[in-house]
Structure formats: structure tokens, C-alpha cells
């Protein structure tokens, strides 16, 4: 791999001092940021003219289901448990390795085009290797895990596993994929949620997490009925239960966290548990509004996710940023969740959620070269005065502003097209593949 020099950019570093460098250059050598400042041209370097463009750290999207990209617009106007039982589990059970691969490519393309460079993904129970392959080929940085489900109502036979094989299959994938591609691809354990996981399975997940030093990625307290059922089953709230099982800690990543008791919020704080905030999905499924501003004020790490395309129905980071901000303003005043706070949620807080804050999440010398070029000189963002770059990005930005995406030092997307995914084949094939899955699902 050679060097890349980005010339004359407006660099929004997102570092701890929120440094911004106007008209600066950035040198990428191999997979890392080698220098920021005034960089002399080098013979063999690829030079990118970024005059008038923003450069900022790629977004880190910490809760998605690539496996559900194919189910976009197929499961609307339903609340969580009906949505899962009537549609999503049946559709997931009908996936094969080809449809899972298409689904992952579709999701990754949409994510990268909205400026995302890293994801935390929960797959379905089977065919997760397709998502690993798609992530590897696409160049995205990804933490992926197979969903684990060994109990629960209305689960199709094809998705229900016994405890031991769920743990064993996870461990096989860990050995195959964790740390692949020079550390760009990683495994994150994915027990689906308490209602589909036995105590024995969750304890096993805790052991695997310790043994291989892995994140645990799950759903928690997303829906009122779900939360009440967990309480009936265990006598505890979700977070209390995870704590009781010894799973609470900085490696525990909990999507949603809408319906927490006060003492569970204390556990989040004390144990350094990470909250993955999914504003669009929470609204679309009618689940509620997570008290994200309260979490931030308490020093709890909140990062963003779009959840799957089947409950959103897009994977557009700009939409999540805007909603995450706007949702807090009626209750806490217009100054709450300002644009810079949201920018940090979408970048460095995502890195912290994954335990990768030394490697990604800001533009700093020595960190991985995961960054985007954003053109503020477009109708939806003009006027682009340099007084308010965070407002330009968070409040008026959209995927159309993203001109280039670099991950691990490689140009993955350029001029609105993926370099690493055959979009013509993808677009041409998706409808047929989706129709086959729907037919197999009997829907
Ligand atoms: N809870 C358990 N599974 C899921 C899922 O696939 N999506 C969402 N939003 N919540 C869940
Ligand atoms: Fe989810």
C-alpha cells in the first residue's frame, strides 16, 4: 500500500480538544494517519485535492443487523414482539448464505455511503459467515456476531438452538474471524435478548467473553412489554439481571435502554456499560424515547445505531444524529444535545463503546486512517461558513455530502459509488433474492 495525501482540507479532528485545522493536509501511510499539517508532495503518493471540503473521522455505527437489510419495508406498523414473531424471525429463518451475503452488501453499501467506517452488527442465528465475508470484501471495519437464541415463544425451529451448540458455533466463528484482516474484522458475542436466552446460555456467553476478551452485544429494555416479561421471569430488570449474571462491565454493549429503573441507570454508570442509542427504531416500533441526555449528563457512554433496515427503514447515520439531538430538546430545552455532542456520539463515543478509542474515532497521528471527505458546498448544507461545522454535519448533512470514505487507509467509496462492492450486480439481484426469501418464509 502506498501513501495518500489529502490536500487543503478543513479537518475536524474530533479529538479531546476538538481541534479543527483549516486548509491543512493529511498524510496516510498504509493503514494509519502519519501526519497532519503542511505536507510536501511525495512522488509515489496519491494526492487528493480537498480544497473547500471537510475531513472528519468516519462514523461508528454501534447497532445494526445487516441480516435485516433485505427485509426493508416488509414489517411495518408493528410493535417489537409482534414484529419479531410475525415477520422478522420467519424472514431470518428463510435466509440462505446467498441471501445473507446480498443483505450484508446492501447494508454495508448504505452505511458507508452515509459516512460510516465501523459497525457493530448482530447477525441472525445462521449464515453469519456471509456477513463476515461481505465485511471482509467491502473494506468496512466490523464487529459481528451470530445471534444466540436457545429459548422463547414463537421462534421458528430453524432459529432455535440448544445451549451448547449456540456457544460452540459462536466459538467456531470466533476462532475463524476474530482479528481477521489485520484486526479490521472482529467478533462480538450476540445473545439476542433475555427473552430468547437461557440463564445457562448467558453465563456461557460471559465465560466466552472473558476467555477471548470479547464484547457482548445485546438488546435491553427496548419495549415495555419485553421489560415486564423479563421482570416476571427473573424478578429483575434487564440490566440488573445482566449484572446478577456477572456480565456487567465496559465490554457490555446494550442497544436501546429505554425502560430502565433508576437503580439500573446506576449500574450502567458504576460498571461502565455502554448504551447504544437507536432513536429511529425506537420511534418506528413505538418503543419509546431513551433518556439519552440524562445518560450523557451522568457520564454514561452513549453511541449511535440505526438498528436494522427492517425497523427504521434506512441505515443513514445523518438521520440518527439529527433525531438523537431533536428528541431531547422538547424535554430538556434547545441547548440540550448540541451538534458537537452528537458528533462525538457518532465518532469517539462509538470507538469507546468498542474499546477502540486509541485506534479510531478521531483524526490523530498514529490512529487508523478511517475518515470521510464531506462536501459542504451543496444545496442542503449551504451556506458553508466555517463558524458552525458541527451544525453543518449534524443538522443539515446527508449522505449526498459524503464524497469519499477511507477505511484502514483504503478508498472504499468514491464519488458516491462503492469501490469494493459491485453495485450493479447488487441492485440487479436484490429484488429476486428478497422475493425468494419472502416465499420461503411463507409471508
Ligand atoms: N430484540 C431482539 N431482537 C431484536 C431485533 O432484531 N431488533 C430489535 N430492534 N430488537 C430486538
Ligand atoms: Fe436491534
Short mmCIF file of C-alpha atoms and ligand atoms in Angstrom, two decimals:
data_model
loop_
_atom_site.label_atom_id
_atom_site.label_comp_id
_atom_site.label_asym_id
_atom_site.label_seq_id
_atom_site.Cartn_x
_atom_site.Cartn_y
_atom_site.Cartn_z
CA UNK A 1 0.00 0.00 0.00
CA UNK A 2 1.24 3.46 -0.81
CA UNK A 3 0.68 6.85 0.70
CA UNK A 4 -2.29 9.16 0.30
CA UNK A 5 -2.02 12.91 0.78
CA UNK A 6 -5.25 14.84 1.30
CA UNK A 7 -4.52 18.48 0.42
CA UNK A 8 -6.06 21.66 1.75
CA UNK A 9 -8.92 20.19 3.77
CA UNK A 10 -10.90 21.64 6.64
CA UNK A 11 -10.05 18.94 9.17
CA UNK A 12 -12.46 18.41 12.05
CA UNK A 13 -10.39 16.08 14.20
CA UNK A 14 -12.96 15.15 16.86
CA UNK A 15 -10.03 14.79 19.29
CA UNK A 16 -10.28 15.53 23.03
CA UNK A 17 -9.59 19.23 22.41
CA UNK A 18 -11.97 19.39 19.45
CA UNK A 19 -9.13 20.69 17.27
CA UNK A 20 -10.05 21.95 13.83
CA UNK A 21 -7.42 22.74 11.20
CA UNK A 22 -8.43 24.96 8.30
CA UNK A 23 -6.74 24.34 4.96
CA UNK A 24 -4.49 21.57 6.26
CA UNK A 25 -3.03 18.45 4.68
CA UNK A 26 -3.22 14.92 5.98
CA UNK A 27 -0.81 12.10 5.18
CA UNK A 28 -1.92 8.49 5.25
CA UNK A 29 0.73 5.80 5.17
CA UNK A 30 -0.52 2.26 4.87
CA UNK A 31 -3.45 1.95 7.29
CA UNK A 32 -2.62 4.90 9.56
CA UNK A 33 -2.64 8.67 9.79
CA UNK A 34 1.05 9.59 9.56
CA UNK A 35 0.94 13.40 9.71
CA UNK A 36 -1.38 16.41 9.81
CA UNK A 37 -0.28 19.91 8.79
CA UNK A 38 1.60 21.12 5.77
CA UNK A 39 2.81 18.06 3.90
CA UNK A 40 5.20 18.25 0.96
CA UNK A 41 4.09 16.29 -2.09
CA UNK A 42 5.76 12.94 -2.48
CA UNK A 43 6.45 11.17 -5.70
CA UNK A 44 4.56 7.99 -5.15
CA UNK A 45 1.67 9.35 -3.10
CA UNK A 46 -1.88 9.59 -4.36
CA UNK A 47 -2.86 13.24 -3.95
CA UNK A 48 -6.48 14.14 -3.23
CA UNK A 49 -7.43 17.80 -3.60
CA UNK A 50 -9.79 18.54 -0.71
CA UNK A 51 -9.99 22.34 -1.02
CA UNK A 52 -13.31 23.51 0.45
CA UNK A 53 -14.09 20.03 1.79
CA UNK A 54 -14.45 18.81 5.35
CA UNK A 55 -12.45 15.81 6.51
CA UNK A 56 -13.63 14.16 9.71
CA UNK A 57 -13.43 10.75 11.42
CA UNK A 58 -15.70 8.11 9.93
CA UNK A 59 -18.91 7.50 11.83
CA UNK A 60 -19.07 4.49 14.14
CA UNK A 61 -22.45 2.83 13.98
CA UNK A 62 -22.84 0.67 17.02
CA UNK A 63 -26.06 -1.24 16.46
CA UNK A 64 -27.15 -2.74 13.18
CA UNK A 65 -28.48 -6.03 11.82
CA UNK A 66 -27.05 -6.44 8.32
CA UNK A 67 -29.11 -9.60 8.02
CA UNK A 68 -32.30 -7.47 8.07
CA UNK A 69 -31.33 -5.12 5.21
CA UNK A 70 -33.20 -7.41 2.85
CA UNK A 71 -36.39 -7.04 4.91
CA UNK A 72 -36.69 -3.29 4.43
CA UNK A 73 -40.35 -2.18 4.25
CA UNK A 74 -41.58 -5.72 4.89
CA UNK A 75 -42.50 -5.41 8.57
CA UNK A 76 -44.06 -2.05 9.31
CA UNK A 77 -46.58 -0.74 11.85
CA UNK A 78 -45.83 -3.47 14.43
CA UNK A 79 -44.58 -3.32 18.00
CA UNK A 80 -41.38 -5.17 18.92
CA UNK A 81 -42.61 -8.62 19.94
CA UNK A 82 -45.21 -8.86 17.14
CA UNK A 83 -42.65 -7.53 14.68
CA UNK A 84 -40.20 -10.26 15.70
CA UNK A 85 -42.71 -13.12 15.90
CA UNK A 86 -44.92 -12.34 12.90
CA UNK A 87 -42.22 -11.21 10.48
CA UNK A 88 -38.56 -10.93 11.38
CA UNK A 89 -37.84 -14.37 12.81
CA UNK A 90 -39.71 -16.03 9.94
CA UNK A 91 -37.73 -13.99 7.42
CA UNK A 92 -34.41 -14.63 9.17
CA UNK A 93 -35.20 -18.35 9.28
CA UNK A 94 -35.67 -18.27 5.49
CA UNK A 95 -32.23 -16.79 4.74
CA UNK A 96 -29.60 -18.84 2.98
CA UNK A 97 -25.95 -17.97 2.59
CA UNK A 98 -26.51 -16.15 -0.71
CA UNK A 99 -29.39 -14.01 0.57
CA UNK A 100 -27.42 -13.23 3.75
CA UNK A 101 -24.48 -12.08 1.63
CA UNK A 102 -26.69 -9.83 -0.52
CA UNK A 103 -28.34 -8.46 2.62
CA UNK A 104 -24.97 -7.64 4.18
CA UNK A 105 -23.71 -5.98 0.99
CA UNK A 106 -26.85 -3.88 0.76
CA UNK A 107 -26.49 -2.75 4.36
CA UNK A 108 -22.77 -2.07 4.15
CA UNK A 109 -23.20 -0.01 0.97
CA UNK A 110 -25.86 2.17 2.55
CA UNK A 111 -23.82 2.58 5.74
CA UNK A 112 -20.58 3.51 4.02
CA UNK A 113 -22.38 5.98 1.77
CA UNK A 114 -23.62 7.79 4.85
CA UNK A 115 -20.04 8.07 6.13
CA UNK A 116 -19.87 5.01 8.36
CA UNK A 117 -16.48 3.32 8.65
CA UNK A 118 -17.10 0.92 11.58
CA UNK A 119 -20.12 -1.13 12.63
CA UNK A 120 -21.25 -3.34 15.48
CA UNK A 121 -23.53 -5.90 13.83
CA UNK A 122 -25.81 -8.63 15.15
CA UNK A 123 -26.48 -11.29 12.56
CA UNK A 124 -29.12 -13.99 12.60
CA UNK A 125 -28.60 -17.43 14.09
CA UNK A 126 -27.29 -18.98 10.87
CA UNK A 127 -25.28 -17.89 7.81
CA UNK A 128 -23.30 -15.28 9.75
CA UNK A 129 -20.21 -16.28 7.78
CA UNK A 130 -21.82 -14.48 4.80
CA UNK A 131 -21.73 -11.21 6.73
CA UNK A 132 -18.10 -11.79 7.71
CA UNK A 133 -17.22 -12.42 4.07
CA UNK A 134 -19.14 -9.36 2.90
CA UNK A 135 -17.46 -7.19 5.55
CA UNK A 136 -14.05 -8.52 4.64
CA UNK A 137 -14.57 -7.88 0.92
CA UNK A 138 -16.14 -4.45 1.40
CA UNK A 139 -13.30 -2.97 3.46
CA UNK A 140 -15.55 -1.85 6.34
CA UNK A 141 -14.32 -2.20 9.93
CA UNK A 142 -16.75 -4.52 11.65
CA UNK A 143 -17.59 -6.28 14.88
CA UNK A 144 -20.00 -9.07 14.00
CA UNK A 145 -21.64 -11.87 15.94
CA UNK A 146 -24.18 -14.56 15.30
CA UNK A 147 -27.45 -14.15 17.20
CA UNK A 148 -27.82 -16.66 20.03
CA UNK A 149 -31.31 -17.96 20.88
CA UNK A 150 -31.93 -21.11 22.90
CA UNK A 151 -35.41 -20.47 24.31
CA UNK A 152 -38.55 -18.42 23.90
CA UNK A 153 -42.00 -18.35 22.35
CA UNK A 154 -42.85 -18.42 18.64
CA UNK A 155 -39.29 -18.97 17.48
CA UNK A 156 -39.16 -20.88 14.18
CA UNK A 157 -37.47 -24.27 14.55
CA UNK A 158 -34.72 -23.16 12.19
CA UNK A 159 -33.63 -20.42 14.59
CA UNK A 160 -33.87 -22.30 17.89
CA UNK A 161 -30.60 -23.75 19.08
CA UNK A 162 -29.63 -25.83 22.04
CA UNK A 163 -27.45 -24.05 24.55
CA UNK A 164 -24.29 -25.96 23.91
CA UNK A 165 -24.38 -25.70 20.14
CA UNK A 166 -25.11 -21.97 20.30
CA UNK A 167 -21.95 -21.49 22.36
CA UNK A 168 -19.97 -23.92 20.24
CA UNK A 169 -20.97 -22.29 16.94
CA UNK A 170 -20.07 -18.91 18.35
CA UNK A 171 -16.66 -20.20 19.36
CA UNK A 172 -16.03 -21.65 15.90
CA UNK A 173 -16.76 -18.23 14.35
CA UNK A 174 -14.57 -16.51 16.97
CA UNK A 175 -11.65 -18.71 16.00
CA UNK A 176 -12.24 -18.14 12.30
CA UNK A 177 -12.85 -14.42 12.30
CA UNK A 178 -11.81 -12.57 15.44
CA UNK A 179 -8.91 -10.31 14.50
CA UNK A 180 -9.08 -11.12 10.77
CA UNK A 181 -7.81 -8.71 8.14
CA UNK A 182 -5.13 -7.27 10.38
CA UNK A 183 -7.70 -6.65 13.12
CA UNK A 184 -10.29 -4.94 10.93
CA UNK A 185 -12.81 -7.75 11.44
CA UNK A 186 -13.73 -8.80 14.97
CA UNK A 187 -16.18 -10.98 16.77
CA UNK A 188 -18.76 -9.61 19.22
CA UNK A 189 -20.88 -12.13 21.12
CA UNK A 190 -24.56 -11.60 20.34
CA UNK A 191 -27.08 -13.18 22.72
CA UNK A 192 -30.23 -11.76 21.12
CA UNK A 193 -32.07 -10.59 24.24
CA UNK A 194 -33.08 -12.01 27.61
CA UNK A 195 -36.38 -13.38 26.32
CA UNK A 196 -34.57 -15.73 23.90
CA UNK A 197 -31.62 -16.72 26.08
CA UNK A 198 -31.50 -19.18 28.95
CA UNK A 199 -29.54 -18.34 32.07
CA UNK A 200 -27.10 -21.08 31.18
CA UNK A 201 -26.53 -19.56 27.73
CA UNK A 202 -25.92 -16.09 29.19
CA UNK A 203 -23.48 -17.50 31.74
CA UNK A 204 -21.71 -19.30 28.89
CA UNK A 205 -21.54 -16.02 26.97
CA UNK A 206 -19.87 -14.42 29.99
CA UNK A 207 -17.24 -17.17 30.01
CA UNK A 208 -16.56 -16.86 26.28
CA UNK A 209 -16.30 -13.11 26.63
CA UNK A 210 -13.68 -13.49 29.35
CA UNK A 211 -11.79 -16.24 27.59
CA UNK A 212 -11.46 -14.39 24.27
CA UNK A 213 -11.78 -10.81 25.60
CA UNK A 214 -14.87 -10.06 23.53
CA UNK A 215 -17.66 -7.52 23.55
CA UNK A 216 -21.14 -8.71 24.47
CA UNK A 217 -23.70 -7.08 22.19
CA UNK A 218 -27.37 -7.46 23.07
CA UNK A 219 -30.75 -5.71 23.31
CA UNK A 220 -32.01 -4.40 26.61
CA UNK A 221 -35.19 -2.73 27.83
CA UNK A 222 -36.31 -1.70 24.37
CA UNK A 223 -40.02 -2.27 24.86
CA UNK A 224 -42.27 -2.00 27.89
CA UNK A 225 -43.83 -5.44 27.46
CA UNK A 226 -40.42 -7.04 26.89
CA UNK A 227 -39.12 -5.40 30.06
CA UNK A 228 -42.16 -6.54 32.07
CA UNK A 229 -41.77 -10.12 30.85
CA UNK A 230 -38.11 -10.13 31.86
CA UNK A 231 -39.15 -8.94 35.30
CA UNK A 232 -41.78 -11.71 35.57
CA UNK A 233 -39.18 -14.28 34.51
CA UNK A 234 -36.23 -13.16 36.59
CA UNK A 235 -37.64 -10.77 39.20
CA UNK A 236 -35.24 -8.17 37.83
CA UNK A 237 -34.86 -5.56 35.13
CA UNK A 238 -32.62 -6.45 32.19
CA UNK A 239 -29.59 -4.54 33.42
CA UNK A 240 -29.95 -5.87 36.97
CA UNK A 241 -30.16 -9.36 35.53
CA UNK A 242 -27.03 -8.94 33.41
CA UNK A 243 -25.27 -7.63 36.49
CA UNK A 244 -26.55 -10.56 38.57
CA UNK A 245 -25.10 -12.97 35.97
CA UNK A 246 -21.71 -11.26 36.09
CA UNK A 247 -21.97 -9.83 32.58
CA UNK A 248 -21.94 -6.14 33.52
CA UNK A 249 -18.77 -4.27 32.60
CA UNK A 250 -17.25 -1.98 29.96
CA UNK A 251 -17.45 -4.78 27.39
CA UNK A 252 -21.27 -5.00 27.69
CA UNK A 253 -22.97 -3.07 24.85
CA UNK A 254 -26.71 -2.63 25.33
CA UNK A 255 -28.94 -1.46 22.50
CA UNK A 256 -31.92 0.78 23.41
CA UNK A 257 -32.03 1.09 27.26
CA UNK A 258 -35.39 2.89 27.20
CA UNK A 259 -37.20 1.28 30.16
CA UNK A 260 -34.61 1.24 32.93
CA UNK A 261 -35.28 1.60 36.64
CA UNK A 262 -33.23 4.27 38.42
CA UNK A 263 -31.06 1.64 40.09
CA UNK A 264 -30.28 0.12 36.69
CA UNK A 265 -29.05 3.50 35.45
CA UNK A 266 -26.72 3.49 38.46
CA UNK A 267 -25.45 0.07 37.39
CA UNK A 268 -24.74 1.41 33.87
CA UNK A 269 -22.65 4.15 35.40
CA UNK A 270 -20.87 2.08 38.03
CA UNK A 271 -19.96 -0.75 35.68
CA UNK A 272 -19.12 1.33 32.62
CA UNK A 273 -21.77 -0.42 30.50
CA UNK A 274 -22.18 1.09 27.02
CA UNK A 275 -25.54 2.37 25.75
CA UNK A 276 -26.24 2.02 22.02
CA UNK A 277 -28.91 4.59 21.25
CA UNK A 278 -31.22 3.88 18.29
CA UNK A 279 -33.62 6.82 18.00
CA UNK A 280 -35.30 5.95 14.68
CA UNK A 281 -36.01 2.32 15.55
CA UNK A 282 -37.29 3.33 18.98
CA UNK A 283 -39.79 5.68 17.37
CA UNK A 284 -40.78 3.43 14.48
CA UNK A 285 -41.58 0.41 16.66
CA UNK A 286 -43.37 2.74 19.07
CA UNK A 287 -40.98 1.59 21.79
CA UNK A 288 -40.32 4.93 23.47
CA UNK A 289 -37.65 7.58 23.82
CA UNK A 290 -34.42 6.66 25.60
CA UNK A 291 -33.28 9.21 28.20
CA UNK A 292 -30.04 9.70 26.29
CA UNK A 293 -29.36 13.21 27.57
CA UNK A 294 -29.70 12.03 31.16
CA UNK A 295 -27.22 9.23 30.41
CA UNK A 296 -24.74 11.64 28.84
CA UNK A 297 -25.01 14.02 31.78
CA UNK A 298 -24.30 11.14 34.17
CA UNK A 299 -21.15 10.29 32.22
CA UNK A 300 -22.52 7.10 30.67
CA UNK A 301 -21.11 6.40 27.20
CA UNK A 302 -23.85 6.75 24.59
CA UNK A 303 -23.15 5.94 20.96
CA UNK A 304 -25.49 5.69 17.98
CA UNK A 305 -27.07 2.90 15.99
CA UNK A 306 -29.70 2.73 13.30
CA UNK A 307 -30.72 -0.84 14.18
CA UNK A 308 -31.74 -2.91 11.15
CA UNK A 309 -33.34 -1.63 7.95
CA UNK A 310 -36.47 -3.60 8.87
CA UNK A 311 -37.30 -1.21 11.74
CA UNK A 312 -36.01 2.16 10.59
CA UNK A 313 -36.18 1.82 7.46
CA UNK A 314 -32.80 3.26 6.49
CA UNK A 315 -29.22 2.95 7.65
CA UNK A 316 -28.50 6.64 7.42
CA UNK A 317 -26.25 7.99 10.15
CA UNK A 318 -27.32 11.57 9.47
CA UNK A 319 -30.90 10.67 10.31
CA UNK A 320 -29.83 9.09 13.61
CA UNK A 321 -27.69 12.09 14.56
CA UNK A 322 -30.44 14.56 13.85
CA UNK A 323 -33.12 12.58 15.67
CA UNK A 324 -30.85 11.88 18.65
CA UNK A 325 -30.49 15.61 19.04
CA UNK A 326 -34.04 16.75 18.31
CA UNK A 327 -35.69 14.13 20.55
CA UNK A 328 -34.06 15.58 23.67
CA UNK A 329 -34.87 19.21 23.03
CA UNK A 330 -38.59 19.35 23.89
CA UNK A 331 -37.91 17.85 27.33
CA UNK A 332 -34.58 19.46 28.17
CA UNK A 333 -34.53 22.68 26.17
CA UNK A 334 -33.00 23.59 22.81
CA UNK A 335 -29.47 23.75 24.16
CA UNK A 336 -29.54 20.04 25.15
CA UNK A 337 -27.77 17.54 22.86
CA UNK A 338 -25.97 20.16 20.82
CA UNK A 339 -24.42 19.37 17.46
CA UNK A 340 -20.91 18.85 18.78
CA UNK A 341 -22.14 16.41 21.45
CA UNK A 342 -23.92 14.44 18.76
CA UNK A 343 -20.83 14.46 16.52
CA UNK A 344 -18.86 12.95 19.40
CA UNK A 345 -21.57 10.34 19.98
CA UNK A 346 -21.26 9.34 16.34
CA UNK A 347 -17.45 9.14 16.43
CA UNK A 348 -15.36 8.85 19.60
CA UNK A 349 -18.19 7.51 21.78
CA UNK A 350 -18.66 4.75 19.19
CA UNK A 351 -14.95 3.98 19.44
CA UNK A 352 -15.21 3.87 23.25
CA UNK A 353 -18.18 1.51 23.04
CA UNK A 354 -15.98 -0.90 21.10
CA UNK A 355 -12.92 -0.37 23.31
CA UNK A 356 -11.08 1.09 20.31
CA UNK A 357 -10.69 4.73 21.35
CA UNK A 358 -6.91 4.51 20.98
CA UNK A 359 -7.27 3.38 17.38
CA UNK A 360 -10.28 5.07 15.80
CA UNK A 361 -12.95 7.72 16.45
CA UNK A 362 -10.84 10.85 15.91
CA UNK A 363 -8.26 12.16 13.48
CA UNK A 364 -4.93 11.95 15.25
CA UNK A 365 -1.45 10.98 14.15
CA UNK A 366 -0.90 7.27 14.73
CA UNK A 367 -4.58 6.35 14.64
CA UNK A 368 -6.12 4.23 11.90
CA UNK A 369 -6.96 6.11 8.71
CA UNK A 370 -10.74 5.79 8.92
CA UNK A 371 -12.12 9.07 7.63
CA UNK A 372 -14.51 10.75 5.26
CA UNK A 373 -14.47 13.67 2.84
CA UNK A 374 -17.63 15.73 3.12
CA UNK A 375 -18.59 18.44 0.64
CA UNK A 376 -20.40 21.24 2.49
CA UNK A 377 -20.90 23.22 -0.73
CA UNK A 378 -24.19 21.61 -1.63
CA UNK A 379 -27.72 22.95 -1.68
CA UNK A 380 -28.75 21.16 1.52
CA UNK A 381 -25.79 22.48 3.55
CA UNK A 382 -25.01 25.95 2.15
CA UNK A 383 -24.03 28.49 3.33
CA UNK A 384 -20.93 26.64 4.50
CA UNK A 385 -19.24 29.22 6.69
CA UNK A 386 -16.63 27.73 8.97
CA UNK A 387 -18.31 29.01 12.12
CA UNK A 388 -20.58 26.05 12.56
CA UNK A 389 -19.10 22.86 11.10
CA UNK A 390 -20.88 20.59 13.59
CA UNK A 391 -24.24 22.14 12.70
CA UNK A 392 -23.50 21.68 9.01
CA UNK A 393 -22.75 17.99 9.54
CA UNK A 394 -25.33 17.09 12.19
CA UNK A 395 -28.30 19.30 11.39
CA UNK A 396 -28.15 19.64 7.61
CA UNK A 397 -25.78 16.96 6.33
CA UNK A 398 -26.93 13.95 4.35
CA UNK A 399 -25.28 11.03 2.54
CA UNK A 400 -25.11 13.14 -0.64
CA UNK A 401 -22.44 15.26 1.06
CA UNK A 402 -20.16 12.26 1.56
CA UNK A 403 -17.69 12.25 -1.32
CA UNK A 404 -15.15 9.73 -0.23
CA UNK A 405 -14.74 7.16 2.51
CA UNK A 406 -11.34 5.83 3.55
CA UNK A 407 -11.10 2.85 5.90
CA UNK A 408 -7.84 1.31 7.10
CA UNK A 409 -6.08 3.58 4.59
CA UNK A 410 -8.05 2.30 1.60
CA UNK A 411 -10.51 4.26 -0.52
CA UNK A 412 -13.68 2.23 -0.12
CA UNK A 413 -16.18 4.72 -1.58
CA UNK A 414 -15.58 7.48 -4.10
CA UNK A 415 -17.92 9.94 -5.85
CA UNK A 416 -20.97 8.21 -4.43
CA UNK A 417 -20.01 4.69 -5.59
CA UNK A 418 -18.58 1.77 -3.67
CA UNK A 419 -15.15 0.72 -4.95
CA UNK A 420 -15.36 -2.63 -3.21
CA UNK A 421 -18.91 -3.79 -3.92
CA UNK A 422 -20.35 -4.41 -7.37
CA UNK A 423 -23.38 -2.16 -7.03
CA UNK A 424 -24.77 -3.00 -10.46
CA UNK A 425 -24.89 -6.68 -9.56
CA UNK A 426 -26.28 -5.87 -6.12
CA UNK A 427 -29.06 -3.62 -7.37
CA UNK A 428 -29.89 -6.03 -10.19
CA UNK A 429 -30.11 -9.03 -7.88
CA UNK A 430 -31.73 -7.81 -4.68
CA UNK A 431 -35.42 -7.95 -5.63
CA UNK A 432 -35.22 -11.53 -6.89
CA UNK A 433 -33.29 -12.67 -3.82
CA UNK A 434 -35.71 -10.87 -1.48
CA UNK A 435 -38.74 -12.39 -3.23
CA UNK A 436 -37.25 -15.87 -2.77
CA UNK A 437 -36.71 -15.30 0.96
CA UNK A 438 -40.27 -13.99 1.40
CA UNK A 439 -41.61 -17.06 -0.39
CA UNK A 440 -39.54 -19.44 1.74
CA UNK A 441 -40.75 -17.59 4.85
CA UNK A 442 -44.35 -18.20 3.77
CA UNK A 443 -45.18 -14.48 4.03
N1 LIG B 1 -34.81 -7.53 20.16
C1 LIG B 1 -34.50 -8.81 19.87
N2 LIG B 1 -34.20 -8.96 18.58
C2 LIG B 1 -34.31 -7.74 18.02
C3 LIG B 1 -34.10 -7.24 16.70
O1 LIG B 1 -33.76 -7.95 15.76
N3 LIG B 1 -34.30 -5.91 16.54
C4 LIG B 1 -34.68 -5.09 17.56
N4 LIG B 1 -34.87 -3.80 17.30
N5 LIG B 1 -34.88 -5.53 18.78
C5 LIG B 1 -34.69 -6.85 19.02
FE1 LIG B 2 -31.51 -4.39 17.16
#
